[in-house]
Coordinates of C-alpha atoms and ligand atoms in Angstrom, one line a residue:
M193 CA 0.0 0.0 0.0
L194 CA 2.8 2.5 1.0
Q195 CA 4.8 1.5 -2.0
F196 CA 1.7 2.2 -4.1
I197 CA 1.3 5.7 -2.6
L198 CA 5.0 6.4 -3.2
L199 CA 5.0 5.1 -6.8
S200 CA 1.8 6.8 -7.9
W201 CA 2.8 10.0 -6.2
E202 CA 6.2 10.0 -7.8
R203 CA 4.7 9.3 -11.3
T204 CA 2.6 12.5 -11.0
N205 CA 5.2 14.6 -9.1
M206 CA 8.5 13.8 -11.0
D207 CA 10.0 17.0 -9.6
L208 CA 10.0 15.3 -6.2
E209 CA 11.4 11.9 -7.3
L210 CA 14.2 10.9 -4.9
L211 CA 17.6 11.6 -6.4
G212 CA 19.7 10.0 -3.6
T213 CA 22.4 12.6 -3.6
S214 CA 23.5 15.1 -0.9
I215 CA 22.3 18.7 -0.8
I216 CA 25.3 21.0 -0.8
G217 CA 23.8 24.5 -0.4
G218 CA 21.9 25.2 -3.6
N219 CA 23.4 22.2 -5.5
R220 CA 23.2 18.5 -5.4
G221 CA 26.2 16.3 -4.7
A222 CA 27.6 13.6 -7.0
A223 CA 26.2 10.2 -7.5
T224 CA 29.2 8.5 -5.9
K225 CA 29.8 4.7 -6.0
D226 CA 29.7 4.4 -2.2
T227 CA 25.9 3.9 -1.6
L228 CA 23.5 2.9 1.1
R229 CA 19.8 1.9 1.1
A230 CA 17.2 2.0 3.7
V231 CA 15.7 -1.3 5.0
D232 CA 12.0 -1.9 5.2
P233 CA 11.6 -3.0 8.9
H234 CA 8.5 -5.1 8.1
S235 CA 10.1 -7.3 5.4
G236 CA 13.8 -6.8 6.2
Q237 CA 14.3 -6.0 2.5
P238 CA 16.2 -3.0 1.1
I239 CA 14.2 -0.1 -0.3
E240 CA 15.0 1.7 -3.5
P241 CA 16.6 4.0 -4.4
S242 CA 20.3 4.0 -3.4
F243 CA 21.7 7.0 -1.7
H244 CA 25.2 8.2 -2.5
S245 CA 27.7 9.0 0.3
A246 CA 29.0 12.6 0.1
T247 CA 32.7 13.0 -0.6
I248 CA 35.1 14.9 1.7
A249 CA 35.3 17.6 -0.9
E250 CA 31.5 18.0 -0.7
L251 CA 31.7 18.2 3.0
E252 CA 34.3 20.9 2.7
Q253 CA 32.1 22.8 0.3
A254 CA 29.0 22.5 2.5
I255 CA 31.0 23.9 5.5
K256 CA 32.6 26.6 3.4
L257 CA 29.1 27.8 2.2
A258 CA 27.9 27.6 5.8
A259 CA 30.8 29.8 7.1
A260 CA 30.1 32.2 4.2
A261 CA 26.4 32.4 5.2
R262 CA 27.1 32.9 8.9
R263 CA 27.2 36.7 9.1
E264 CA 24.1 37.4 6.9
F265 CA 22.0 34.8 8.6
D266 CA 23.0 35.7 12.1
T267 CA 22.3 39.4 11.7
C268 CA 19.2 39.2 9.5
P269 CA 16.0 40.4 11.3
G270 CA 14.2 37.9 13.6
V271 CA 11.1 38.4 11.4
K272 CA 13.0 37.1 8.4
R273 CA 14.3 34.0 10.2
A274 CA 10.7 33.5 11.5
G275 CA 9.4 33.6 8.0
F276 CA 12.0 31.1 6.9
L277 CA 11.1 28.6 9.7
R278 CA 7.4 28.9 8.8
A279 CA 8.3 28.4 5.1
I280 CA 10.0 25.1 6.0
A281 CA 6.9 23.9 7.9
E282 CA 4.7 24.9 4.9
K283 CA 6.9 23.1 2.4
M284 CA 6.9 20.0 4.6
E285 CA 3.2 20.1 5.0
G286 CA 2.9 20.6 1.2
M287 CA 4.7 17.2 0.7
G288 CA 1.9 15.7 2.8
D289 CA 1.2 12.1 2.3
L290 CA 4.4 11.5 0.2
L291 CA 6.6 12.5 3.1
I292 CA 4.5 10.6 5.6
A293 CA 4.4 7.5 3.4
R294 CA 8.2 7.5 2.9
A295 CA 8.9 7.9 6.6
T296 CA 6.4 5.2 7.4
L297 CA 8.0 2.8 4.8
E298 CA 11.6 3.5 6.1
S299 CA 10.8 3.4 9.8
G300 CA 8.1 0.7 10.0
L301 CA 6.2 3.0 12.3
P302 CA 2.5 3.4 11.7
F303 CA 1.2 6.0 9.2
K304 CA -0.8 7.7 12.0
R305 CA 2.2 8.0 14.3
I306 CA 4.3 9.6 11.5
R307 CA 1.4 11.9 10.6
S308 CA 1.4 13.2 14.1
E309 CA 5.2 13.4 14.1
L310 CA 4.9 15.7 11.1
G311 CA 2.5 17.9 13.0
R312 CA 4.9 18.0 15.9
T313 CA 7.8 18.9 13.6
C314 CA 5.9 21.8 12.0
D315 CA 4.7 23.0 15.4
Q316 CA 8.3 23.0 16.7
L317 CA 9.4 25.1 13.7
R318 CA 6.5 27.5 14.3
Q319 CA 7.2 27.8 18.0
F320 CA 10.8 28.8 17.2
A321 CA 9.5 31.2 14.6
G322 CA 7.4 32.9 17.3
V323 CA 10.4 33.1 19.6
V324 CA 12.7 34.7 17.1
E325 CA 10.0 37.0 15.8
E326 CA 9.3 38.3 19.3
G327 CA 13.0 38.6 19.9
S328 CA 13.5 38.7 23.7
W329 CA 15.2 35.3 23.6
V330 CA 18.5 37.1 23.1
D331 CA 18.3 38.1 26.9
A332 CA 19.5 41.6 26.3
R333 CA 21.0 43.2 29.4
I334 CA 22.0 46.8 29.7
D335 CA 24.0 48.3 32.6
R336 CA 24.2 52.0 31.9
A337 CA 27.4 54.0 32.6
D338 CA 27.8 56.0 35.8
P339 CA 30.8 58.3 35.3
D340 CA 30.2 59.8 38.8
R341 CA 30.4 56.4 40.6
K342 CA 33.1 56.4 43.4
P343 CA 35.7 55.3 43.8
L344 CA 35.7 54.3 40.1
P345 CA 33.4 55.3 37.3
K346 CA 31.1 52.6 36.0
P347 CA 31.4 51.7 32.3
D348 CA 28.4 51.2 29.9
V349 CA 28.1 47.4 29.6
R350 CA 25.6 45.6 27.4
S351 CA 25.3 42.0 26.4
L352 CA 23.1 39.5 24.5
K353 CA 23.1 36.0 23.1
R354 CA 24.2 35.6 19.5
A355 CA 24.5 32.6 17.1
V356 CA 27.5 30.4 17.9
G357 CA 28.2 29.8 14.1
P358 CA 27.7 26.8 11.8
A359 CA 26.3 23.7 13.5
A360 CA 26.6 20.0 12.7
I361 CA 23.4 18.1 13.3
F362 CA 23.1 14.3 13.5
C363 CA 19.7 12.8 12.9
A364 CA 18.1 10.3 15.2
S365 CA 16.9 6.9 14.0
N366 CA 13.8 6.8 16.1
F367 CA 12.2 10.1 15.0
P368 CA 12.5 10.3 11.3
L369 CA 10.9 13.8 11.3
A370 CA 10.8 15.4 14.7
F371 CA 14.5 14.7 15.7
S372 CA 15.9 14.5 12.2
V373 CA 16.6 16.8 9.2
A374 CA 14.0 19.5 10.1
G375 CA 13.7 18.4 13.7
G376 CA 14.3 20.1 17.0
D377 CA 18.0 20.4 16.7
T378 CA 17.9 21.9 13.3
A379 CA 15.0 24.2 14.1
S380 CA 16.6 25.6 17.2
A381 CA 20.0 26.1 15.5
L382 CA 18.4 27.9 12.6
A383 CA 16.3 30.0 14.9
A384 CA 19.4 31.1 16.7
G385 CA 20.9 32.1 13.4
C386 CA 23.3 29.2 12.8
P387 CA 23.7 27.7 9.4
V388 CA 23.5 23.9 9.7
V389 CA 25.1 20.9 8.0
V390 CA 23.0 17.9 8.7
M391 CA 24.1 14.2 8.6
A392 CA 21.2 12.1 7.4
H393 CA 20.5 8.9 9.4
P394 CA 21.0 5.9 7.2
A395 CA 17.8 4.3 8.5
H396 CA 15.6 6.9 6.6
P397 CA 17.6 8.6 3.8
G398 CA 14.5 9.1 1.6
T399 CA 12.7 10.9 4.4
A400 CA 15.9 12.9 4.9
E401 CA 16.1 13.9 1.3
L402 CA 12.5 15.1 1.2
A403 CA 12.8 17.1 4.4
G404 CA 16.1 18.5 3.1
R405 CA 14.5 19.6 -0.1
A406 CA 11.8 21.4 1.9
I407 CA 14.5 23.3 3.8
A408 CA 16.5 24.1 0.7
A409 CA 13.3 25.4 -1.1
A410 CA 12.5 27.6 1.9
V411 CA 16.1 29.0 1.9
N412 CA 15.5 29.9 -1.8
K413 CA 12.0 31.3 -1.2
C414 CA 13.2 33.5 1.6
G415 CA 16.2 34.9 -0.3
L416 CA 18.7 33.5 2.3
P417 CA 22.3 32.5 1.4
E418 CA 22.5 29.0 0.1
G419 CA 25.0 27.9 2.8
V420 CA 22.3 28.2 5.5
F421 CA 21.5 24.5 4.9
S422 CA 23.3 21.4 3.6
L423 CA 22.4 17.7 4.0
L424 CA 25.0 14.9 3.7
F425 CA 24.4 11.2 3.2
S426 CA 27.1 8.9 4.5
N427 CA 27.9 5.2 4.7
G428 CA 30.0 5.0 7.9
Y429 CA 31.5 7.3 10.5
E430 CA 34.2 9.0 8.6
L431 CA 32.2 11.9 7.2
G432 CA 30.4 12.6 10.5
Q433 CA 33.7 12.6 12.4
A434 CA 35.3 14.9 9.8
L435 CA 32.4 17.3 10.2
V436 CA 32.8 17.5 14.0
R437 CA 36.5 18.0 13.6
H438 CA 36.2 20.8 11.1
P439 CA 37.4 24.2 12.5
D440 CA 34.5 26.1 11.0
I441 CA 31.9 24.0 12.8
R442 CA 31.1 25.7 16.1
A443 CA 28.6 23.3 17.8
V444 CA 27.1 19.8 17.4
G445 CA 23.6 18.4 18.0
F446 CA 23.2 14.6 18.3
T447 CA 20.5 12.1 19.3
G448 CA 21.4 8.4 19.5
S449 CA 23.4 5.9 21.4
R450 CA 25.7 6.6 24.3
A451 CA 28.7 5.2 22.4
G452 CA 28.0 7.5 19.4
G453 CA 27.3 10.6 21.5
R454 CA 30.4 9.9 23.7
A455 CA 32.6 9.4 20.6
L456 CA 31.5 12.8 19.2
M457 CA 32.0 14.5 22.6
D458 CA 35.5 13.1 22.8
L459 CA 36.3 14.1 19.3
A460 CA 35.0 17.7 19.8
A461 CA 36.9 18.0 23.1
A462 CA 40.2 16.8 21.4
R463 CA 40.0 19.5 18.7
P464 CA 42.7 22.2 18.9
E465 CA 39.7 24.5 19.6
P466 CA 37.1 22.4 21.5
I467 CA 33.4 23.0 20.7
P468 CA 30.2 22.0 22.6
V469 CA 28.4 18.8 21.7
F470 CA 24.7 18.6 22.7
A471 CA 24.2 14.9 22.7
E472 CA 21.0 13.2 24.0
M473 CA 22.0 9.6 24.6
S474 CA 20.6 7.0 26.9
S475 CA 18.0 6.9 29.7
I476 CA 16.1 4.2 31.5
N477 CA 13.6 6.6 33.1
P478 CA 13.3 5.0 36.5
T479 CA 9.8 4.7 37.6
F480 CA 8.8 4.3 41.3
I481 CA 5.4 2.9 42.2
L482 CA 4.7 3.7 45.8
P483 CA 2.5 1.6 48.1
G484 CA -0.6 3.8 48.2
A485 CA -0.8 4.1 44.4
L486 CA -0.2 0.4 44.0
A487 CA -3.1 -0.4 46.3
E488 CA -5.4 2.2 44.8
R489 CA -4.9 1.6 41.1
G490 CA -2.4 -1.1 40.4
D491 CA -4.2 -2.4 37.3
E492 CA -4.5 1.0 35.8
I493 CA -0.8 1.6 36.3
A494 CA 0.1 -1.8 34.9
N495 CA -1.9 -1.1 31.8
G496 CA -0.3 2.3 31.4
L497 CA 3.2 0.9 31.9
H498 CA 2.7 -1.8 29.2
I499 CA 1.4 0.9 26.7
S500 CA 4.3 3.2 27.6
F501 CA 7.2 0.7 27.2
T502 CA 5.9 -0.9 24.1
L503 CA 4.9 2.4 22.4
G504 CA 6.8 2.9 19.1
V505 CA 8.1 -0.7 19.7
G506 CA 9.9 0.6 22.8
Q507 CA 12.1 2.9 20.7
F508 CA 11.6 6.1 22.8
C509 CA 14.4 7.6 24.9
T510 CA 11.7 8.2 27.5
K511 CA 10.6 4.5 27.8
P512 CA 10.2 3.4 31.5
A513 CA 12.8 0.7 31.6
L514 CA 13.3 0.1 35.3
V515 CA 10.2 0.0 37.5
M516 CA 10.7 -0.1 41.2
M517 CA 8.1 -1.1 43.8
A518 CA 8.1 -0.8 47.5
A519 CA 6.9 -3.7 49.6
S520 CA 3.2 -4.1 49.1
A521 CA 0.5 -6.8 49.3
H522 CA -0.5 -5.8 45.7
R523 CA 2.9 -6.1 44.1
N524 CA 2.6 -9.7 42.8
E525 CA -0.8 -9.0 41.3
F526 CA 0.8 -5.9 39.5
S527 CA 3.7 -8.0 38.1
E528 CA 1.3 -10.7 36.9
R529 CA -0.8 -8.2 35.1
V530 CA 2.3 -6.7 33.4
F531 CA 3.5 -10.2 32.4
A532 CA 0.0 -11.2 31.0
L533 CA 0.0 -8.0 28.9
V534 CA 3.5 -8.7 27.6
E535 CA 2.6 -12.3 26.7
S536 CA -0.3 -11.1 24.6
S537 CA 1.6 -8.2 23.0
P538 CA 1.6 -8.2 19.2
G539 CA 5.3 -7.4 18.8
G540 CA 6.5 -5.0 16.1
P541 CA 9.4 -4.2 13.8
L542 CA 12.5 -2.3 15.1
L543 CA 14.0 0.5 13.1
T544 CA 17.2 -1.1 11.8
P545 CA 19.0 -4.4 11.7
G546 CA 21.5 -3.0 14.2
I547 CA 18.9 -2.0 16.7
K548 CA 17.3 -5.5 16.4
E549 CA 20.7 -7.1 17.0
N550 CA 21.3 -4.9 20.1
Y551 CA 17.8 -5.7 21.4
E552 CA 18.3 -9.4 21.1
R553 CA 21.7 -9.3 22.6
G554 CA 20.4 -7.1 25.5
L555 CA 17.5 -9.6 26.2
A556 CA 19.8 -12.6 26.0
G557 CA 22.2 -10.9 28.5
R558 CA 19.4 -10.0 30.8
G559 CA 17.9 -13.5 30.6
K560 CA 21.1 -14.9 32.1
I561 CA 20.8 -12.7 35.2
V562 CA 17.0 -12.5 35.9
S563 CA 13.8 -14.2 35.0
G564 CA 11.4 -12.8 32.4
R565 CA 8.5 -13.5 30.2
H566 CA 8.1 -12.7 26.4
G567 CA 5.5 -12.0 23.9
R568 CA 4.6 -15.0 21.7
A569 CA 3.6 -13.3 18.4
E570 CA 4.8 -14.7 15.1
I571 CA 7.4 -12.2 13.8
A572 CA 9.1 -11.4 10.5
G573 CA 11.5 -8.9 9.1
L574 CA 13.0 -6.7 11.9
A575 CA 10.1 -7.5 14.2
V576 CA 10.6 -8.6 17.8
N577 CA 8.5 -9.5 20.8
A578 CA 8.1 -7.5 23.9
A579 CA 9.7 -8.8 27.2
A580 CA 9.5 -8.0 30.9
F581 CA 11.8 -9.1 33.6
Q582 CA 11.6 -9.3 37.3
T583 CA 14.2 -9.1 40.1
T584 CA 15.0 -7.6 43.4
A585 CA 16.7 -4.4 44.4
E586 CA 19.5 -6.3 45.9
V587 CA 20.3 -8.0 42.5
V588 CA 20.1 -4.6 40.7
L589 CA 22.4 -3.0 43.2
R590 CA 25.1 -5.6 42.5
T591 CA 24.4 -5.9 38.7
P592 CA 24.7 -2.5 37.1
E593 CA 24.1 -4.0 33.6
L594 CA 20.5 -4.2 34.5
T595 CA 20.3 -0.4 34.6
E596 CA 21.7 0.0 31.0
E597 CA 19.4 1.0 28.2
V598 CA 18.1 -1.9 26.0
F599 CA 16.4 -0.1 23.1
G600 CA 13.1 -1.8 22.3
P601 CA 9.9 -3.1 24.0
T602 CA 11.3 -4.3 27.3
T603 CA 11.3 -3.3 31.0
V604 CA 12.5 -4.6 34.3
L605 CA 10.3 -4.8 37.4
V606 CA 12.3 -4.5 40.7
N607 CA 11.0 -5.4 44.1
A608 CA 12.5 -3.4 47.0
D609 CA 11.6 -4.9 50.3
R610 CA 12.8 -2.1 52.5
R611 CA 12.4 1.7 52.2
D612 CA 16.2 2.3 52.5
E613 CA 16.7 -0.2 49.6
L614 CA 14.5 1.8 47.4
L615 CA 16.4 5.0 48.3
E616 CA 19.7 3.3 47.7
L617 CA 18.5 2.2 44.3
A618 CA 17.6 5.8 43.5
R619 CA 21.0 7.0 44.7
S620 CA 22.8 4.4 42.6
L621 CA 21.2 5.6 39.3
E622 CA 23.1 7.4 36.5
G623 CA 21.8 10.6 35.1
Q624 CA 18.3 10.3 33.4
L625 CA 16.0 12.3 31.1
T626 CA 13.1 11.6 33.4
A627 CA 12.3 10.0 36.8
N628 CA 8.7 9.0 37.5
I629 CA 6.7 8.6 40.7
F630 CA 3.3 7.0 41.1
G631 CA 1.9 7.9 44.5
T632 CA -0.8 9.3 46.7
D633 CA -0.5 12.5 48.8
M634 CA 0.4 10.3 51.7
D635 CA 3.1 8.4 49.6
L636 CA 4.6 11.8 48.6
S637 CA 5.0 12.9 52.2
D638 CA 6.3 9.5 53.2
Y639 CA 8.9 9.5 50.4
A640 CA 9.9 13.2 50.3
D641 CA 13.6 12.2 50.4
L642 CA 13.1 10.0 47.3
I643 CA 11.9 13.1 45.4
D644 CA 15.0 15.0 46.6
I645 CA 17.3 12.3 45.3
L646 CA 15.5 12.0 41.9
A647 CA 15.7 15.8 41.4
T648 CA 19.5 15.3 41.4
K649 CA 19.3 12.5 38.8
A650 CA 16.8 13.6 36.1
G651 CA 15.9 16.5 33.9
R652 CA 12.2 16.0 34.3
L653 CA 10.2 14.5 37.2
V654 CA 6.8 13.2 36.3
F655 CA 4.1 12.5 38.9
N656 CA 1.3 10.0 38.3
A657 CA 2.0 9.7 34.6
F658 CA 4.3 7.9 32.2
P659 CA 7.1 10.0 30.6
T660 CA 6.9 8.7 27.1
G661 CA 5.2 11.8 25.5
V662 CA 7.3 14.9 25.6
E663 CA 5.2 18.0 25.2
V664 CA 6.8 20.7 23.0
C665 CA 6.4 23.9 25.0
P666 CA 8.5 26.7 26.5
A667 CA 8.8 25.1 30.0
M668 CA 9.7 21.6 28.8
V669 CA 13.1 20.1 29.8
H670 CA 14.2 17.1 27.8
G671 CA 17.7 16.9 29.2
G672 CA 19.5 15.7 32.3
P673 CA 22.8 14.8 33.8
Y674 CA 25.3 12.6 31.9
P675 CA 24.8 10.0 30.4
A676 CA 21.3 11.1 29.6
T677 CA 22.8 14.1 27.8
S678 CA 26.2 15.7 27.5
D679 CA 25.2 18.9 29.2
P680 CA 22.6 19.1 32.0
R681 CA 22.1 22.8 31.6
T682 CA 20.0 22.6 28.4
T683 CA 17.1 20.8 26.8
S684 CA 16.6 19.5 23.3
V685 CA 12.9 19.9 23.3
G686 CA 11.0 23.2 23.9
T687 CA 12.0 26.7 23.0
R688 CA 14.9 26.9 25.5
A689 CA 16.7 24.5 23.1
I690 CA 17.7 27.6 21.2
D691 CA 20.2 28.5 23.9
R692 CA 22.4 25.6 22.9
F693 CA 23.4 27.3 19.7
T694 CA 24.3 30.7 21.2
R695 CA 27.2 32.4 22.9
L696 CA 27.2 35.5 25.0
V697 CA 28.7 38.7 23.6
C698 CA 29.2 41.8 25.6
Y699 CA 29.7 45.4 24.2
Q700 CA 31.4 47.7 26.6
G701 CA 31.5 51.5 25.9
F702 CA 30.2 51.3 22.4
P703 CA 28.4 54.2 20.8
Q704 CA 24.7 53.7 20.0
T705 CA 25.3 53.6 16.2
A706 CA 27.6 50.6 16.5
L707 CA 25.4 48.6 18.8
P708 CA 23.0 45.8 17.6
D709 CA 19.4 47.0 17.6
E710 CA 18.6 44.7 20.5
L711 CA 20.9 46.8 22.8
K712 CA 20.1 50.3 21.6
D713 CA 18.7 52.9 24.0
G714 CA 15.4 53.4 22.3
N715 CA 14.6 49.6 22.3
P716 CA 13.6 49.8 18.6
L717 CA 12.6 46.1 18.6
Q718 CA 10.4 46.5 21.8
L719 CA 12.2 43.6 23.5
W720 CA 11.9 42.6 27.1
R721 CA 15.3 43.5 28.4
M722 CA 17.1 43.8 31.8
V723 CA 18.0 47.5 32.2
N724 CA 20.1 48.4 35.3
G725 CA 18.9 45.1 36.9
K726 CA 15.2 45.5 36.2
V727 CA 13.3 43.6 33.5
S728 CA 11.2 46.0 31.3
Q729 CA 10.1 46.7 27.8
D730 CA 10.9 50.4 28.0
Ligands
NAP1090 P1 23.8 5.6 16.8 O1 24.5 4.4 16.6 O2 24.2 6.4 18.0 O3 23.8 6.5 15.5 C1 23.3 7.8 15.4 C2 24.0 8.6 14.3 O4 25.3 8.9 14.8 C3 24.2 7.8 13.1 O5 24.1 8.7 12.0 C4 25.6 7.3 13.2 O6 26.2 7.0 12.0 C5 26.3 8.4 13.9 N1 27.4 7.8 14.7 C6 27.3 6.9 15.7 N2 28.5 6.7 16.3 C7 29.3 7.5 15.6 C8 30.7 7.7 15.7 N3 31.5 7.0 16.6 N4 31.3 8.6 14.8 C9 30.5 9.3 13.9 N5 29.2 9.1 13.8 C10 28.6 8.2 14.6 O7 22.2 5.4 17.0 P2 21.2 4.5 16.2 O8 21.8 4.0 15.0 O9 20.0 5.4 16.0 O10 20.7 3.4 17.2 C11 21.7 2.5 17.8 C12 21.4 2.5 19.3 O11 21.3 3.9 19.8 C13 20.1 1.9 19.7 O12 20.1 0.5 19.8 C14 19.8 2.6 21.1 O13 20.5 1.9 22.1 C15 20.5 4.0 20.9 N6 19.5 5.1 20.7 C16 19.1 5.8 21.7 C17 18.2 6.9 21.5 C18 17.8 7.7 22.7 O14 17.1 8.7 22.5 N7 18.2 7.4 23.9 C19 17.7 7.2 20.3 C20 18.2 6.4 19.2 C21 19.1 5.4 19.4 P3 25.9 5.6 11.2 O15 24.5 5.7 10.9 O16 26.8 5.7 10.0 O17 26.2 4.5 12.1

């Protein structure tokens, strides 16, 4: 069916036929002999067409164009950048079912899920458009001079956030749209005024090409310099590593494995001039079910847990993968309910052969340490069955492998018999994107110290809900201490993500005519600014 949508669409829209070559500013790369193809997760078979790896010369050209575009893009009015971000969203929406069908085919994820991911992607772009159009995100601060101050005169000091420069963006396998070519990292870097060079993920190159063409068309429509956007296909690590090492790249955005993120962090730190890497890596999203909640609504929580850890075939960085329960008469009933749901789960295809291999290896390793139960569905292609394991706090405390991420539809239920064991488990955890507590008001007051511990471990604490959905909104924090991310001061979802692609610049003693508009006395852009320590729009 999807193949049919794609073929019939391509027949009537030849201008959008996939070419399989990189996008280097306003041009297409060469059809090199080094190729890659996506794999259909349902059948395990390769999908046409082939995509051609970019050459090092093309990478150099993309970065050269990005560096040349830097000044014009960084200093263009926020209204113009906002128009550009909205134009990307319109172009992607204009591709409609073609884009959704290709992403569905390459990811194996349901059409409906991808349709809503497209909505989320366009909404993200529009939220950033609103932020840069309004303009106060630059956090302008003005401390006026006081020549009469004793014992020394005070200078005129003004500062703001400015674009850091060309950014390298690595796409995620598990969100072909929302964390990929036109996803949150690209949207926030472009909003800040950084040209981007994007590395397509080999799991969904066709989706990448379509999104890349939408961005390139928006660059053209808005009269921006061509170097604002390039997209590179690559078969292997060499090109991505050369991108991170390049002296004109000033920041990196990444979503993927801990090994991949860490490799890029180390590479960036070893450069003669190190640069920041904003990597979102691994998280097991520890979930604590406290006795009051277990007694009141154990079945409801068990159903919610099963939905949450199998959603998207368990390929969410916010999947609850370690579920801890305090001693309770209702605990066995809860576990049995989860196991029964797992055994009747339909299973589903994982995104790539590599992710399937990792999942199977992870389950086999886990099965040697603890007991578990699996789904029994017949599977084909890259499909796998869900699995849940059960053990005790004591075993988890002496077997740290059980707290490592296994990407896919699996979770571990952990019984803690004593309150101090539960707290020790919480203290032993690595940094996380989320930590989750199911409880009653009484549980919350009984376990106030647990919440204090979790606040040191996770970027987002969730009460009486599962963490899988991540709302895109100004207050959202999708971040956390290492290894959840490389930098706990930021978020990769929500409008604060723009801060990652900025640096602070201070102007001391400058005449009005030489200051950026954001810092001029008359406040021509009507921004909210901090003037002499007070926030105002004057
Ligand atoms: P990945 O292996 O980390 O790859 C992500 C991207 O980074 C790919 O484009 C990859 O290039 C590139 N890359 C990885 N290591 C690199 C290195 N050393 N040097 C240069 N580039 C490098 O992630 P994945 O393929 O999406 O999935 C593999 C595993 O990652 C999963 O099993 C899961 O454990 C984890 N994962 C976690 C999350 C999360 O949000 N927590 C999301 C997705 C995946 P190539 O494609 O050429 O390999």
